[in-house]
Amino acid sequence: MEYFFELFLGGLTRGSIYALIALGYTMVYGIVQLINFAHGEIYMIGAFTALIVISVLTMMGWNQIAILLIAAGVAVIYSSAYGYTMEKIAYKPLRQAPRLSALISAIGMSLFLQNYVLLAQTSDFLPFPGLIPDFEFMEPYAHIIGSPELVIIITTTIVMISLTFLIKFTKIGKAMRATAQDRDMAMLVGVDVNRVISMTFIIGSATAAIGGVLIASHIGQINFYIGFIAGIKAFVAAVLGGIGSIPGAVLGSLILGWTESFFTGYISSDYEDVFAFIFLVVILIFRPAGILGRSTAEKV
Amino acid sequence: MLVNELKKSFLISLWFMFLTFPIMVIRVNTVENIIQWRWANLFFVGIGSFVLSALWRYLIRRKEQGIKKTEVDGVARVTLSQRLLRERRFTIPALIVIAIVALAFPFVFSLYQTNIMITALIYVLLGLGLNIVVGVAGLLDLGYAAFYLVGAYSYALLNYHFGFGFWTVLGLGAGMAALFGIILGFPVLRLRGDYLAIVTLGFGEIIRLIMENWNEFSFGPSGIANIPRPGFFGVEMNFEQVTVYVYFLMIALSLFTIFVVNRLQNSRIGRAWIALREDEVACQAMGIDKRKTKLMAFALGATWAGFAGVVFAAKTTFINPASFTLWESINILCVVVLGGMGSIVGVIVGAFILILLPEYLRFLSEYRILAFGTVLVLMMVFRPGGIVETVRRTYQYEEADH
Amino acid sequence: MDMEPILDVKQLTMDFGGLRALDSVDLDVSQGEIVALIGPNGAGKTTFFNCITGIYDPTGGDIMITAPKNGRTQRINGIKPNLVTEKGLARTFQNIRLFQNMTVLENVMIGCHCRMKAGILGAVLRGISTRREEEAVIQKSYSILKKIGLEKYVNEFAKNLPYGAQRRLEIARAMATEPFMLLLDEPAAGMNPQETRELDELIVKICETEGISILLIEHDMKLVMSLSDRIFVMDYGKKIAQGTPAEIRKNPAVIKAYLGEEIDA
Ligand SMILES: Nc1ncnc2c1ncn2[C@@H]1O[C@H](COP(=O)(O)OP(=O)(O)O)[C@@H](O)[C@H]1O
Ligand SMILES: [Mg+2]
């Protein structure tokens, strides 16, 4: 039973991290109907930026908690800046182009960013310090769940709630929903669509950066390629939940996290990475709209 | 005006200096606990982005003007490459020269060069195959390397277990790849375009990972060695002769491919593919079976990957799953995109550029993938038609016909 | 009029989530008729077409067709659009959906697709039968273009055609599928009066000389009144009236639905 709980919480942690990345996919897809292939790279850049900040500040002898917060903050700022710039370069000029073009451009962007980091930094795995301290009050439960896991789950929950709040109640959130429904119509009623799209990329990138910092400190190492697998898995999660739907992204991520956790825990870890793909193929074939997505007939 | 432009460029270069600061300037050596500050990089980024942003804006403006112009004139511009390709006066001598060079190549150049040429020709095959799927039918397949793998493993395994020869498997391997294309295509082809890309990517990875993990069947990551080179009616050949032989085999296979692909494009089916790319709904309403037509494109594309796979296995005599990664699929996609989606000449040009350039610019090899990424983005933004834009032979009606 | 209708729609219903876009609509068309379907914007007319042509799968009701050629009656609910077209119903689209980067001739040739045979092998070998077929299709397409009056554009790209010509090309393309019935979705939208008059003549000609029955959605009342043998009126997904032009003009329900709009042109 304890093993089951361990796997359950492990799956929850995994799922939370997938959720932070999946949100970006889902938001961008909801607004511009584009699979942002390079989204995983934004997450990776977030992790790298954090590592650099941490290393510099550690050598300057700062306090650990302060380092964690500053690193996360800088990572968020930089990831958002990359997301914003990427949209301007690789997607904005292609808004009127066929979807195939934008997709190819996204793949190009992903290759570029991966190799940019590879060349400017290193291809080796770099150790990433575990920044989250062990809380004393967690001690009695330490055999089931560690403090880092707890922090990850709580952070994800907070991000999720604030995002839902942002989209439901703020002005930019309303503009986002309007743009997602019908871009031309939104433009006609005076929504600044360019700004909405930029904001979407910025917010999606910021949550990805938070995910990047948390997972890097959880796993303990990073390299330029981590964005790819994480990105694919988060994408699967977004599709599973119903792409375009924010609760869907969270639900899909949790389901994927748990399935992976139980599968590797009880059966075998050989095919861990294949698993997400098989999942994806099966969902898309049997329920292409995802769990919470509504299947809509294309208007003709 | 000029001041304005300079100001813009300056601001953008500041932005990029900020953007690249942590990753380009700081490098942490966690082993020795030292920080390297590479301030020179900041300077290069600043200068580079200043110039490039000006160039970028200029090109974007030109592109927008180009679009406006065609809208006003109502006629599509004919590019230089298109004009050259139409001009018989130019194409016939060009073909003759190409034929002579192709024939003489292995006798003039070294074995090493001939081998590179064979690789380039394999990519011509792969590119033309993928071009049917992506360029003509407009289906983004990111798992194309899986069919390449099927071809290569068909030869390796059928030879290992049953001693089948190259020529027997050439057809069988292509058939196997086509079969896989149909099996995979059946469920995925009803998906929307962008989902198709991800699912094919997934399928490609699944197949590769299975080959990596299923040791009893595929010998796992260590692969299969000692695959025999192609034979020629039992004639004994030394290494050099075999290479020349494979080279001419590839030339023949490429010509065959060009012939078939060209015929397909200019047929009832080719027309349906293009129409499908243009508008799926209208296409169906005109009585075209969407599933069947897409499946044909998918299976035919896979067939050529199968051919290429068999030749690849026979040429290198050793294969393992590492040759068929997602990166390989993207590589082939680059061939198609760079050359010109939907254009046969374009794909051939693309294959030669992408295979030969990195060979001869080895000192830049580190930057190769970076450059590929850049090429994909730039091509899509500025020249979505590729280097050689399609000169699709349109059906012309002439009154004199009857 | 005692002949069986070639299109007989009964109780057709279509729901989109909570929205009922069609609510038990009945409609029938007999051989040789020109029938109009009118109604305010959003009434569900295009949805009606989409259900009949297989683009949407209707929630309820029956769509029966009887091909005049063999007199066989069959139910076509939910079959794929290409099969509907093969059975002899062809359509045009309200928002023009031509193959923009193909020539006018090629657009019409695509329409011939389902009446052709050449497969992969035929395409590669290009034997006598394939070549004959291609030649025949080019001739057939050209003669259709001539009938529609588009022969001067034959080698132009579809996207370069003037608006009115694009609408007519949609009709030409649909005719190439050899239908017994044409469904035209707002064929006169965006046309000037001169073009509309020509369209009027063209539709009559298609019906009379080609023997193709017509069901059309149109907002131009003058065109509708002069063309149609019978008119069906829809509002909010329901059929509110049907009858001859003279009857429709006097129908109080129709006048109410069109309140403020001109119906007696
Ligand atoms: N694919 C669809 N999904 C959801 N609603 C739709 C769809 N197609 C049509 N509708 C709705 O059905 C109603 C009827 O639309 P339509 O048939 O286009 O009207 P008309 O052609 O009479 O102007 C409209 O309210 C429209 O929004
Ligand atoms: Mg309508």
PDB file of N, CA and C in Angstrom, chain A residues 30-78:
ATOM      1  N   GLY A  30      -4.839  27.255 -28.457  1.00  0.00           N
ATOM      2  CA  GLY A  30      -6.167  27.842 -28.386  1.00  0.00           C
ATOM      3  C   GLY A  30      -6.255  29.143 -29.158  1.00  0.00           C
ATOM      4  N   ILE A  31      -5.186  29.917 -29.139  1.00  0.00           N
ATOM      5  CA  ILE A  31      -5.266  31.242 -29.743  1.00  0.00           C
ATOM      6  C   ILE A  31      -4.806  31.288 -31.195  1.00  0.00           C
ATOM      7  N   VAL A  32      -3.711  30.625 -31.513  1.00  0.00           N
ATOM      8  CA  VAL A  32      -3.256  30.705 -32.907  1.00  0.00           C
ATOM      9  C   VAL A  32      -3.318  29.379 -33.660  1.00  0.00           C
ATOM     10  N   GLN A  33      -3.898  28.355 -33.055  1.00  0.00           N
ATOM     11  CA  GLN A  33      -4.018  27.043 -33.704  1.00  0.00           C
ATOM     12  C   GLN A  33      -2.675  26.558 -34.256  1.00  0.00           C
ATOM     13  N   LEU A  34      -1.652  26.705 -33.441  1.00  0.00           N
ATOM     14  CA  LEU A  34      -0.333  26.260 -33.879  1.00  0.00           C
ATOM     15  C   LEU A  34       0.267  25.385 -32.790  1.00  0.00           C
ATOM     16  N   ILE A  35       0.848  24.258 -33.195  1.00  0.00           N
ATOM     17  CA  ILE A  35       1.599  23.463 -32.236  1.00  0.00           C
ATOM     18  C   ILE A  35       2.967  24.101 -32.150  1.00  0.00           C
ATOM     19  N   ASN A  36       3.238  24.714 -31.011  1.00  0.00           N
ATOM     20  CA  ASN A  36       4.501  25.420 -30.864  1.00  0.00           C
ATOM     21  C   ASN A  36       5.595  24.426 -30.508  1.00  0.00           C
ATOM     22  N   PHE A  37       6.181  23.853 -31.552  1.00  0.00           N
ATOM     23  CA  PHE A  37       7.195  22.824 -31.353  1.00  0.00           C
ATOM     24  C   PHE A  37       8.322  23.288 -30.451  1.00  0.00           C
ATOM     25  N   ALA A  38       8.603  24.569 -30.461  1.00  0.00           N
ATOM     26  CA  ALA A  38       9.750  25.073 -29.722  1.00  0.00           C
ATOM     27  C   ALA A  38       9.420  25.356 -28.265  1.00  0.00           C
ATOM     28  N   HIS A  39       8.221  25.026 -27.836  1.00  0.00           N
ATOM     29  CA  HIS A  39       7.838  25.335 -26.460  1.00  0.00           C
ATOM     30  C   HIS A  39       8.727  24.602 -25.459  1.00  0.00           C
ATOM     31  N   GLY A  40       9.055  23.351 -25.762  1.00  0.00           N
ATOM     32  CA  GLY A  40       9.953  22.600 -24.884  1.00  0.00           C
ATOM     33  C   GLY A  40      11.299  23.294 -24.728  1.00  0.00           C
ATOM     34  N   GLU A  41      11.731  23.958 -25.771  1.00  0.00           N
ATOM     35  CA  GLU A  41      13.023  24.647 -25.726  1.00  0.00           C
ATOM     36  C   GLU A  41      12.978  25.850 -24.789  1.00  0.00           C
ATOM     37  N   ILE A  42      11.811  26.481 -24.730  1.00  0.00           N
ATOM     38  CA  ILE A  42      11.648  27.618 -23.818  1.00  0.00           C
ATOM     39  C   ILE A  42      11.833  27.148 -22.373  1.00  0.00           C
ATOM     40  N   TYR A  43      11.271  25.999 -22.119  1.00  0.00           N
ATOM     41  CA  TYR A  43      11.399  25.385 -20.799  1.00  0.00           C
ATOM     42  C   TYR A  43      12.866  25.091 -20.503  1.00  0.00           C
ATOM     43  N   MET A  44      13.563  24.554 -21.502  1.00  0.00           N
ATOM     44  CA  MET A  44      14.973  24.235 -21.322  1.00  0.00           C
ATOM     45  C   MET A  44      15.790  25.513 -21.073  1.00  0.00           C
ATOM     46  N   ILE A  45      15.470  26.565 -21.801  1.00  0.00           N
ATOM     47  CA  ILE A  45      16.205  27.822 -21.612  1.00  0.00           C
ATOM     48  C   ILE A  45      15.936  28.383 -20.222  1.00  0.00           C
ATOM     49  N   GLY A  46      14.711  28.208 -19.746  1.00  0.00           N
ATOM     50  CA  GLY A  46      14.403  28.626 -18.383  1.00  0.00           C
ATOM     51  C   GLY A  46      15.322  27.921 -17.393  1.00  0.00           C
ATOM     52  N   ALA A  47      15.462  26.606 -17.566  1.00  0.00           N
ATOM     53  CA  ALA A  47      16.297  25.833 -16.649  1.00  0.00           C
ATOM     54  C   ALA A  47      17.753  26.276 -16.728  1.00  0.00           C
ATOM     55  N   PHE A  48      18.231  26.513 -17.939  1.00  0.00           N
ATOM     56  CA  PHE A  48      19.627  26.927 -18.098  1.00  0.00           C
ATOM     57  C   PHE A  48      19.882  28.292 -17.473  1.00  0.00           C
ATOM     58  N   THR A  49      18.977  29.219 -17.738  1.00  0.00           N
ATOM     59  CA  THR A  49      19.150  30.548 -17.173  1.00  0.00           C
ATOM     60  C   THR A  49      19.199  30.459 -15.651  1.00  0.00           C
ATOM     61  N   ALA A  50      18.298  29.660 -15.096  1.00  0.00           N
ATOM     62  CA  ALA A  50      18.278  29.508 -13.641  1.00  0.00           C
ATOM     63  C   ALA A  50      19.604  28.951 -13.147  1.00  0.00           C
ATOM     64  N   LEU A  51      20.115  27.942 -13.847  1.00  0.00           N
ATOM     65  CA  LEU A  51      21.370  27.331 -13.399  1.00  0.00           C
ATOM     66  C   LEU A  51      22.498  28.367 -13.390  1.00  0.00           C
ATOM     67  N   ILE A  52      22.519  29.186 -14.428  1.00  0.00           N
ATOM     68  CA  ILE A  52      23.587  30.188 -14.508  1.00  0.00           C
ATOM     69  C   ILE A  52      23.476  31.179 -13.352  1.00  0.00           C
ATOM     70  N   VAL A  53      22.256  31.648 -13.116  1.00  0.00           N
ATOM     71  CA  VAL A  53      22.059  32.596 -12.021  1.00  0.00           C
ATOM     72  C   VAL A  53      22.461  31.963 -10.688  1.00  0.00           C
ATOM     73  N   ILE A  54      22.023  30.726 -10.505  1.00  0.00           N
ATOM     74  CA  ILE A  54      22.325  30.039  -9.241  1.00  0.00           C
ATOM     75  C   ILE A  54      23.838  29.924  -9.039  1.00  0.00           C
ATOM     76  N   SER A  55      24.523  29.522 -10.100  1.00  0.00           N
ATOM     77  CA  SER A  55      25.965  29.334  -9.950  1.00  0.00           C
ATOM     78  C   SER A  55      26.641  30.636  -9.584  1.00  0.00           C
ATOM     79  N   VAL A  56      26.244  31.703 -10.268  1.00  0.00           N
ATOM     80  CA  VAL A  56      26.884  32.986 -10.000  1.00  0.00           C
ATOM     81  C   VAL A  56      26.618  33.418  -8.566  1.00  0.00           C
ATOM     82  N   LEU A  57      25.353  33.332  -8.170  1.00  0.00           N
ATOM     83  CA  LEU A  57      25.004  33.798  -6.830  1.00  0.00           C
ATOM     84  C   LEU A  57      25.602  32.909  -5.740  1.00  0.00           C
ATOM     85  N   THR A  58      25.685  31.612  -6.003  1.00  0.00           N
ATOM     86  CA  THR A  58      26.269  30.716  -5.001  1.00  0.00           C
ATOM     87  C   THR A  58      27.716  31.078  -4.748  1.00  0.00           C
ATOM     88  N   MET A  59      28.421  31.371  -5.833  1.00  0.00           N
ATOM     89  CA  MET A  59      29.817  31.728  -5.656  1.00  0.00           C
ATOM     90  C   MET A  59      29.953  33.038  -4.901  1.00  0.00           C
ATOM     91  N   MET A  60      28.900  33.875  -5.005  1.00  0.00           N
ATOM     92  CA  MET A  60      28.937  35.109  -4.249  1.00  0.00           C
ATOM     93  C   MET A  60      28.454  34.894  -2.819  1.00  0.00           C
ATOM     94  N   GLY A  61      28.077  33.657  -2.518  1.00  0.00           N
ATOM     95  CA  GLY A  61      27.752  33.310  -1.150  1.00  0.00           C
ATOM     96  C   GLY A  61      26.396  33.777  -0.656  1.00  0.00           C
ATOM     97  N   TRP A  62      25.407  33.807  -1.509  1.00  0.00           N
ATOM     98  CA  TRP A  62      24.076  34.257  -1.073  1.00  0.00           C
ATOM     99  C   TRP A  62      23.337  33.158  -0.330  1.00  0.00           C
ATOM    100  N   ASN A  63      22.255  33.582   0.271  1.00  0.00           N
ATOM    101  CA  ASN A  63      21.379  32.661   0.987  1.00  0.00           C
ATOM    102  C   ASN A  63      20.591  31.783   0.014  1.00  0.00           C
ATOM    103  N   GLN A  64      20.393  30.530   0.415  1.00  0.00           N
ATOM    104  CA  GLN A  64      19.829  29.554  -0.522  1.00  0.00           C
ATOM    105  C   GLN A  64      18.415  29.898  -0.996  1.00  0.00           C
ATOM    106  N   ILE A  65      17.565  30.275  -0.056  1.00  0.00           N
ATOM    107  CA  ILE A  65      16.190  30.604  -0.426  1.00  0.00           C
ATOM    108  C   ILE A  65      16.170  31.814  -1.358  1.00  0.00           C
ATOM    109  N   ALA A  66      16.976  32.798  -1.033  1.00  0.00           N
ATOM    110  CA  ALA A  66      17.034  33.991  -1.866  1.00  0.00           C
ATOM    111  C   ALA A  66      17.470  33.607  -3.279  1.00  0.00           C
ATOM    112  N   ILE A  67      18.481  32.734  -3.356  1.00  0.00           N
ATOM    113  CA  ILE A  67      18.961  32.292  -4.666  1.00  0.00           C
ATOM    114  C   ILE A  67      17.834  31.627  -5.441  1.00  0.00           C
ATOM    115  N   LEU A  68      17.118  30.751  -4.756  1.00  0.00           N
ATOM    116  CA  LEU A  68      16.039  30.030  -5.427  1.00  0.00           C
ATOM    117  C   LEU A  68      15.031  31.000  -6.026  1.00  0.00           C
ATOM    118  N   LEU A  69      14.644  31.984  -5.208  1.00  0.00           N
ATOM    119  CA  LEU A  69      13.611  32.909  -5.678  1.00  0.00           C
ATOM    120  C   LEU A  69      14.133  33.777  -6.825  1.00  0.00           C
ATOM    121  N   ILE A  70      15.356  34.286  -6.670  1.00  0.00           N
ATOM    122  CA  ILE A  70      15.901  35.143  -7.729  1.00  0.00           C
ATOM    123  C   ILE A  70      16.064  34.338  -9.017  1.00  0.00           C
ATOM    124  N   ALA A  71      16.613  33.126  -8.884  1.00  0.00           N
ATOM    125  CA  ALA A  71      16.826  32.297 -10.079  1.00  0.00           C
ATOM    126  C   ALA A  71      15.512  32.031 -10.790  1.00  0.00           C
ATOM    127  N   ALA A  72      14.499  31.698 -10.014  1.00  0.00           N
ATOM    128  CA  ALA A  72      13.215  31.431 -10.636  1.00  0.00           C
ATOM    129  C   ALA A  72      12.692  32.684 -11.327  1.00  0.00           C
ATOM    130  N   GLY A  73      12.857  33.826 -10.655  1.00  0.00           N
ATOM    131  CA  GLY A  73      12.384  35.087 -11.240  1.00  0.00           C
ATOM    132  C   GLY A  73      13.088  35.382 -12.548  1.00  0.00           C
ATOM    133  N   VAL A  74      14.416  35.272 -12.548  1.00  0.00           N
ATOM    134  CA  VAL A  74      15.166  35.564 -13.771  1.00  0.00           C
ATOM    135  C   VAL A  74      14.783  34.587 -14.878  1.00  0.00           C
ATOM    136  N   ALA A  75      14.624  33.314 -14.484  1.00  0.00           N
ATOM    137  CA  ALA A  75      14.246  32.315 -15.487  1.00  0.00           C
ATOM    138  C   ALA A  75      12.914  32.669 -16.121  1.00  0.00           C
ATOM    139  N   VAL A  76      11.978  33.101 -15.305  1.00  0.00           N
ATOM    140  CA  VAL A  76      10.663  33.472 -15.829  1.00  0.00           C
ATOM    141  C   VAL A  76      10.789  34.641 -16.798  1.00  0.00           C
ATOM    142  N   ILE A  77      11.568  35.644 -16.393  1.00  0.00           N
ATOM    143  CA  ILE A  77      11.723  36.815 -17.264  1.00  0.00           C
ATOM    144  C   ILE A  77      12.353  36.410 -18.595  1.00  0.00           C
ATOM    145  N   TYR A  78      13.415  35.629 -18.516  1.00  0.00           N
ATOM    146  CA  TYR A  78      14.110  35.271 -19.752  1.00  0.00           C
ATOM    147  C   TYR A  78      13.275  34.355 -20.641  1.00  0.00           C
TER     148      TYR A  78
END
